[in-house]
C-alpha atoms as one frame of an Amber mdcrd trajectory, in Angstrom:
protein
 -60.153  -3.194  39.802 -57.396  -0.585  38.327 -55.211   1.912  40.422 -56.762
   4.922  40.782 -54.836   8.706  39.859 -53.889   8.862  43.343 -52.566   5.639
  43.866 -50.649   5.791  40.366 -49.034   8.637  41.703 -48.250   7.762  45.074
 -46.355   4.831  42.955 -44.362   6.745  41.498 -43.208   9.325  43.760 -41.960
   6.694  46.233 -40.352   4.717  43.246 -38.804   8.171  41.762 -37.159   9.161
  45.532 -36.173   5.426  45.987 -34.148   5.322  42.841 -33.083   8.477  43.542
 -31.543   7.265  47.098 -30.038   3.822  46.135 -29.399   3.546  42.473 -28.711
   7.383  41.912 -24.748   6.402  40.612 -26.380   3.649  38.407 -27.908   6.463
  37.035 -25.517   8.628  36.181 -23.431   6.063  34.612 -26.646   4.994  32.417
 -26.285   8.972  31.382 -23.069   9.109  30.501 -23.195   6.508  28.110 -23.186
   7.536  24.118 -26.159   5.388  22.653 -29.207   7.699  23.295 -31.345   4.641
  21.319 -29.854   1.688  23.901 -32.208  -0.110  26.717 -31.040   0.218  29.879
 -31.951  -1.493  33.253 -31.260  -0.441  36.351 -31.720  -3.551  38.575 -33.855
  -2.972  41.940 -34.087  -5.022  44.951 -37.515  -5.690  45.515 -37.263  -6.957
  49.197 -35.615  -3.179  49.939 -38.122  -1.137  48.070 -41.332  -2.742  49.662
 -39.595  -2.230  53.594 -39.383   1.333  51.770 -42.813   1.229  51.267 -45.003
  -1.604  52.135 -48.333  -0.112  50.260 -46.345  -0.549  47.189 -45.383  -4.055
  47.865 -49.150  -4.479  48.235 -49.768  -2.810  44.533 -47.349  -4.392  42.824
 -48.135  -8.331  44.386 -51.751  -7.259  43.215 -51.383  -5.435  39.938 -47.937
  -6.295  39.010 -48.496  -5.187  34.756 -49.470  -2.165  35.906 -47.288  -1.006
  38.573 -44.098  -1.868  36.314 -45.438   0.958  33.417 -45.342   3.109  36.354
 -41.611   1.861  37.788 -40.304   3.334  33.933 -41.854   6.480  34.099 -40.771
   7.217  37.352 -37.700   5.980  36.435 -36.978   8.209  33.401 -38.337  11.112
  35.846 -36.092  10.159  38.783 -33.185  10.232  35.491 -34.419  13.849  34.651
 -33.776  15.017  38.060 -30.530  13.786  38.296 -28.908  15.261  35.606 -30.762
  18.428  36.563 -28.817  18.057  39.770 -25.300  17.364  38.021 -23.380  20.681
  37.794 -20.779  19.148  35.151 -23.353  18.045  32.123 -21.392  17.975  29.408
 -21.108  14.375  29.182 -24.646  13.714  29.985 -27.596  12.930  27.880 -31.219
  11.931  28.841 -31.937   8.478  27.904 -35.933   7.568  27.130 -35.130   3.239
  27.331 -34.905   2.887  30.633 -36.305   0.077  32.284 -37.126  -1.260  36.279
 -35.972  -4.827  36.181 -36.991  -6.000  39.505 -35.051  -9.028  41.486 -34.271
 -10.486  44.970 -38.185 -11.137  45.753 -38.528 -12.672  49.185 -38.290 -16.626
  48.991 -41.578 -17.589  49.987 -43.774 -19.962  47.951 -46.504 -17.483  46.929
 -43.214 -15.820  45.094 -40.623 -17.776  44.366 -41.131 -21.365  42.126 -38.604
 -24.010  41.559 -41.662 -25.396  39.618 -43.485 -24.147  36.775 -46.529 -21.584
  37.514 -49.524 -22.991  36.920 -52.798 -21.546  36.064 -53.639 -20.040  39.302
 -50.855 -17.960  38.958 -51.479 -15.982  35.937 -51.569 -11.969  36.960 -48.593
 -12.687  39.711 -45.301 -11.974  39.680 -43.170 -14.408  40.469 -39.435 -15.922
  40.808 -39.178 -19.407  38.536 -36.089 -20.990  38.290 -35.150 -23.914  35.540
 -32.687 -24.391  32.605 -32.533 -23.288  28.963 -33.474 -25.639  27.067 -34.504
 -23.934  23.411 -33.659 -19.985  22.573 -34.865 -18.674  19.051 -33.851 -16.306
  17.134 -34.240 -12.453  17.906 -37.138 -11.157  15.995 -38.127  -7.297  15.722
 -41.467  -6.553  16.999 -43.890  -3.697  16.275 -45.251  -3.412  19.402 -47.687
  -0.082  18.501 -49.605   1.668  15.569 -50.777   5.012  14.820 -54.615   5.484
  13.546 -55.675   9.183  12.037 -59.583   9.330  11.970 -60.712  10.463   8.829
 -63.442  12.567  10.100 -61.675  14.765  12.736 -57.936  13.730  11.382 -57.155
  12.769  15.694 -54.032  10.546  15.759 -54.241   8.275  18.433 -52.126   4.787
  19.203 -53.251   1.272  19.236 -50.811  -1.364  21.250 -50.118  -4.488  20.414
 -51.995  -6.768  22.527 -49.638  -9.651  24.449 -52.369 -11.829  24.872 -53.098
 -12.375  21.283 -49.625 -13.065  20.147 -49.049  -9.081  19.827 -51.674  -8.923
  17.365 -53.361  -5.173  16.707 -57.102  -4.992  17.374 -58.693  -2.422  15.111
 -60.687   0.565  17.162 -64.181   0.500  16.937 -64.778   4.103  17.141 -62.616
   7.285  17.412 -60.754   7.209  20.653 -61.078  11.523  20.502 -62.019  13.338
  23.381 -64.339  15.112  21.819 -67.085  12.822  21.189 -66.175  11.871  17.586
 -67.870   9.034  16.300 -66.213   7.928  13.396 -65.408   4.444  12.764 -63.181
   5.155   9.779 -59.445   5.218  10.308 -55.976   4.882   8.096 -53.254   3.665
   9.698 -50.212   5.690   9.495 -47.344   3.016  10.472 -44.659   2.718   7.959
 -45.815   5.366   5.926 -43.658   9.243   5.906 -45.837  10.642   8.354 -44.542
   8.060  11.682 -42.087   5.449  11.967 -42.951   2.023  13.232 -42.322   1.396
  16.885 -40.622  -1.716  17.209 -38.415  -3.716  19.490 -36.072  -6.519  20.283
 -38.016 -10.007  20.891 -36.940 -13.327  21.326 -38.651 -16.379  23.286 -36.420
 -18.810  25.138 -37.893 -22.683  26.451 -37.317 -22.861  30.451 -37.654 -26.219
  32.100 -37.472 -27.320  35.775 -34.528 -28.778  37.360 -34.578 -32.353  37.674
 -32.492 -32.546  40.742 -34.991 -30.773  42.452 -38.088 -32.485  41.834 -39.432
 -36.077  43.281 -38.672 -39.404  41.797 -40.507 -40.656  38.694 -41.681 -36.695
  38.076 -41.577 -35.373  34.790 -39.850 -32.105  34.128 -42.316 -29.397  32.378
 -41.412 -26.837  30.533 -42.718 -23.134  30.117 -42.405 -20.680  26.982 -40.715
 -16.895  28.604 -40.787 -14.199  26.808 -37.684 -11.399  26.208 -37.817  -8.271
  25.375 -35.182  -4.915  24.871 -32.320  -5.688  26.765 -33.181  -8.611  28.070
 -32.677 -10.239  23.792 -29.415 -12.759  24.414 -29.185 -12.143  27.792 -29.063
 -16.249  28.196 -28.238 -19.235  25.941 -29.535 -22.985  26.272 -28.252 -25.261
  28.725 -28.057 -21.971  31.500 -29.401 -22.105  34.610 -31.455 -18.943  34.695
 -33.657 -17.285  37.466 -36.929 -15.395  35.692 -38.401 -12.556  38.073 -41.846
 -11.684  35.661 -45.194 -11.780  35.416 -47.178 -15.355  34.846 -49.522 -14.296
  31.900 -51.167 -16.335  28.793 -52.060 -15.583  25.321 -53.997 -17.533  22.683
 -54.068 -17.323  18.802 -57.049 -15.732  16.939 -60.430 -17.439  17.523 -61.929
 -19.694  14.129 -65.254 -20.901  13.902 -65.296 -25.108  14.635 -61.860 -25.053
  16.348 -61.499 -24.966  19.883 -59.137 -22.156  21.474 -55.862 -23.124  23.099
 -54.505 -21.252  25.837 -50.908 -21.111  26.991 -49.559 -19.996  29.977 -46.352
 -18.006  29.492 -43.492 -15.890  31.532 -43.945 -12.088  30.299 -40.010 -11.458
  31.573 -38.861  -8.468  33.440 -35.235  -9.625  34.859 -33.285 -12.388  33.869
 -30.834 -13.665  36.442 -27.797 -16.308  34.792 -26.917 -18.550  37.770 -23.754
 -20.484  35.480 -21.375 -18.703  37.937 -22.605 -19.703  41.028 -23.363 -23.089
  40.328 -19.914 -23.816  38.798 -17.730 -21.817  41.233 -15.262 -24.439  42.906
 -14.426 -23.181  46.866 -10.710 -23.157  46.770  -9.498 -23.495  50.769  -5.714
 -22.094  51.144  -4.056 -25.493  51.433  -5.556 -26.064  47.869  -4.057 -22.645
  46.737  -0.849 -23.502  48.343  -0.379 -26.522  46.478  -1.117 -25.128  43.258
   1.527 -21.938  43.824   4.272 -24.529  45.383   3.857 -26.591  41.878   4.434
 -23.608  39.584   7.113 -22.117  42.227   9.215 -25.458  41.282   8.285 -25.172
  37.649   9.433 -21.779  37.191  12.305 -21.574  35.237  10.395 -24.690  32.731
   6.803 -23.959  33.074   6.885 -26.188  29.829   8.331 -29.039  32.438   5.038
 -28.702  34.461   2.977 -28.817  31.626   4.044 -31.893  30.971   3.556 -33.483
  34.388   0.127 -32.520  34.190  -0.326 -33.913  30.905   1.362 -36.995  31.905
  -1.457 -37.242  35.138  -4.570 -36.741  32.181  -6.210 -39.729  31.642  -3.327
 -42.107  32.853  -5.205 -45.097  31.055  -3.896 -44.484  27.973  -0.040 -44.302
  27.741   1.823 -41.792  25.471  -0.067 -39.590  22.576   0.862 -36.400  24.361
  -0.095 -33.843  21.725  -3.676 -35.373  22.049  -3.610 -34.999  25.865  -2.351
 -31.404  25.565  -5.447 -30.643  22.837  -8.506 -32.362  25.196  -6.679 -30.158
  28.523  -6.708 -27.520  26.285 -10.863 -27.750  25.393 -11.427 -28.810  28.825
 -10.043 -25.672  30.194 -11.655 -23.863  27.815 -11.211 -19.841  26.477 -12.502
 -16.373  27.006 -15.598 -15.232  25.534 -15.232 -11.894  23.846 -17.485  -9.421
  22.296 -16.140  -7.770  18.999 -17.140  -4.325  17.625 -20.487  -4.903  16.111
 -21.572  -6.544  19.510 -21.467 -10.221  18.377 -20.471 -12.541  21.512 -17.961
 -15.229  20.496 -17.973 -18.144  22.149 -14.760 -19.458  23.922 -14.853 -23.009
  24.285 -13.598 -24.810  21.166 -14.861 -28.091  19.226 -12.777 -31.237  19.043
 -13.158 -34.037  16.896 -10.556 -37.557  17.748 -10.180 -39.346  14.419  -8.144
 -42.622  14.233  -7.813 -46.445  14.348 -10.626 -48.593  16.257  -8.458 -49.479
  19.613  -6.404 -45.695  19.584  -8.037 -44.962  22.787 -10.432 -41.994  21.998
 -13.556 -43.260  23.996 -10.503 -43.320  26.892 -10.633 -39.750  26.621 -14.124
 -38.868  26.267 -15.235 -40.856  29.435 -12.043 -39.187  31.471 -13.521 -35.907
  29.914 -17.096 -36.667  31.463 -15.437 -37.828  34.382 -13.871 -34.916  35.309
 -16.676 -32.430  34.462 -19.544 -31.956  36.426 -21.961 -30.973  33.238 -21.538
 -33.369  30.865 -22.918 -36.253  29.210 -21.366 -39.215  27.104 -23.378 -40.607
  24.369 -22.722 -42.774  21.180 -23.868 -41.430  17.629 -26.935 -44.280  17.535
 -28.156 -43.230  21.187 -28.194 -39.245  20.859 -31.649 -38.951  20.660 -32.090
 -40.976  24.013 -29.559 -38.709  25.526 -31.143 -35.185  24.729 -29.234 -34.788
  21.900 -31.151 -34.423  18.500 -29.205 -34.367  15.461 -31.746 -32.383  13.195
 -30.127 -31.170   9.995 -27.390 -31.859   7.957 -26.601 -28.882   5.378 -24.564
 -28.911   2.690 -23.107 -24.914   1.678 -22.025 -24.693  -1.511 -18.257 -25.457
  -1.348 -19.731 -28.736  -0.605 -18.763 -29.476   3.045 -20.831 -30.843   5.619
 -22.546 -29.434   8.407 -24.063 -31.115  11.150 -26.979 -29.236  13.196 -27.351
 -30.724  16.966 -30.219 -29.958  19.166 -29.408 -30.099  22.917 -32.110 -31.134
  25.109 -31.063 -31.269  28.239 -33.504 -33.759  29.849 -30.641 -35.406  32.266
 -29.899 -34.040  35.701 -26.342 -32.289  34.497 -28.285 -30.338  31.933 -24.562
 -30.482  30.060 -22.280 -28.094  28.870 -20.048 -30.894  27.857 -21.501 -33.441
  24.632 -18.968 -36.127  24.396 -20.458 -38.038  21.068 -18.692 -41.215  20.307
 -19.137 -43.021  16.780 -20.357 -39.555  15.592 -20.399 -41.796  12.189 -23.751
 -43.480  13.371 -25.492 -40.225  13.415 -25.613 -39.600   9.701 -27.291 -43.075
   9.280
């Protein structure tokens, strides 16, 4: 079954006056930004749009791939209208990339999975939550080709198709209104006469939390796809909600081999839950401790420094300048963003060299102690601890580089590797 004209249209003009109502602000802002070739989202709540409406709750639980088609185009229409309504448009232009991404489903279990989606669920759109575990690198996909029939010289488009690993299925015939025939065609993408349509893509490794599954289970893992805007929006070891649709794709048929299906997350709004998991409730007596502390400290904040560094792992005596650098990383930085868009991280490395009996396994197991994701592992037992030491690279001013794969298969799912004997790992 496919939605019908009317129902396509109903769709849209309840989406288009919805946006319109709530999100008209997100709007504008969206229109007063500079990049007319950016993706946008503007980020619906799906749990106030279907008491809006509850026939389109019904059409998009049923046909979720395409209702969300629909939620753009109404969405660059609802965008049209409002800067037709803005009396002051000299600092607004019409975008064309803007997307629906839909979140806050109701939690019920036909819609939101800590586990992962199974077969039954392909077609549905659901909530899954779980952890990064693998992110590769951002790809550029042509997602669509032109044809030009060499009888009757139509142009027409051919999509990629998702299910086949985006490959292009050539036409059989002449997709012309008309009635032509012809099943000759040249493809026109990447030649002068149309540019390739391509996009962002990148494919991240999701797997399910291990504190929230029974004893002895095994934690499974699911490939999700990204796409436009959604490109970097998480890193490995996050803990990420994925509102999208359960779909799954196989690679091209060959005669004698059997055909492998895999069950993937086609993504349409990631949701990083870092924040929340690692914010720290801070009652006022706490607060009023800390400001009494730095009240007496304040004409030698340096003073206070060092009565903190003097309470940092109190195991070891002395070696102050190596307490100040391990408060320093566990503190941690800022992460920026610099002009060509690159995110810098702002937690730093650091590496304890010296004497066996100096004390620095002291410090890494007070480091693990005190942070809540972490893990503490020796350079022989990486492996066993989710952490895969799988290169070693040698650039041509001849230093060494070590490549680490983090796996996080523990409970913590770390943001902290403490790696003692790091030695042991190049044996």
């Amino acid at each position: 079954m496919v939605l019908s004209a009317d129902q396509v249209a109903l769709i849209g003009q309840v989406f288009e006056s919805y946006v319109l109502e709530h999100h008209r602000d997100d709007i504008l802002g969206i229109l007063r930004e500079a990049d007319d070739q950016a993706h946008y989202p503007v980020v619906v709540d799906a749990l106030t749009l279907f008491e809006t409406n509850m026939e389109i709750g019904e059409y998009f639980n049923a046909f979720p791939s395409e209702v969300l088609p629909i939620f753009d185009s109404a969405l660059r229409r609802a965008a049209l209208a409002a800067l037709q309504d803005t009396a002051d448009t000299a600092q607004l232009s019409l975008k064309q990339n803007l997307h629906a991404r839909v979140s806050g489903l109701p939690v019920c279990p036909e819609l939101t999975r800590e586990h992962i989606p199974k077969t039954k669920d392909v077609g549905h759109f659901l909530s899954v939550t779980g952890t990064v575990i693998r992110t590769s690198s951002v790809k550029v996909l042509e997602f669509e080709r032109s044809y030009i029939c060499n009888k009757c010289k139509h142009v027409f488009a051919v999509k990629a198709d998702f299910e086949q690993y985006y490959a292009f299925c050539r036409p059989s015939a002449c997709l012309n209104e008309e009635g032509c025939n012809s099943i000759k065609f040249t493809c026109l993408s990447g030649t002068a006469s149309s540019p390739t349509c391509c996009r962002d893509y990148q494919e991240i490794k999701i797997q399910e939390q291990v504190q929230r599954l029974s004893v002895g289970s095994i934690p499974r893992c699911m490939v999700v796809v990204l796409e436009d805007d959604l490109v970097d929006s998480c890193k490995s070891g996050d803990d990420i909600t994925v509102y999208g649709v359960v779909m799954q794709r196989w690679k091209p048929f060959h005669e004698g081999s059997r055909c492998d299906l895999e069950i993937v997350l086609k993504a349409n709004y990631v949701k990083v839950n870092n924040e929340q998991l690692a914010g720290v409730v801070i009652d006022e007596e706490v607060r009023k401790e800390f400001e009494d502390f730095w009240e007496r400290h304040r004409n030698d904040p340096l003073a206070g420094r060092n009565e903190i560094l003097a309470s940092l792992c109190p195991q070891v005596f002395g070696l102050y300048l190596v307490k100040l650098a391990v408060a320093m990383v566990l503190a941690g930085g800022v992460q920026r963003t610099d002009a060509t868009g690159t995110r810098i991280r702002g937690e730093s490395h650091l590496l304890l060299v010296g004497d066996p009996g100096t004390g620095k396994s002291q410090f890494l197991k007070y480091a693990v102690k005190i942070m809540p994701r972490s893990v503490l592992t020796a350079g022989i037992g990486s492996t066993s601890a989710g952490i895969l030491c799988f290169g070693i690279h040698h650039d041509p001013l001849g230093l060494c580089s070590i490549m680490f794969l983090l796996q996080p298969i523990n409970p913590s799912s770390p943001n902290w590797i403490c790696l003692a004997e790091f030695q042991k790992t190049l044996t």
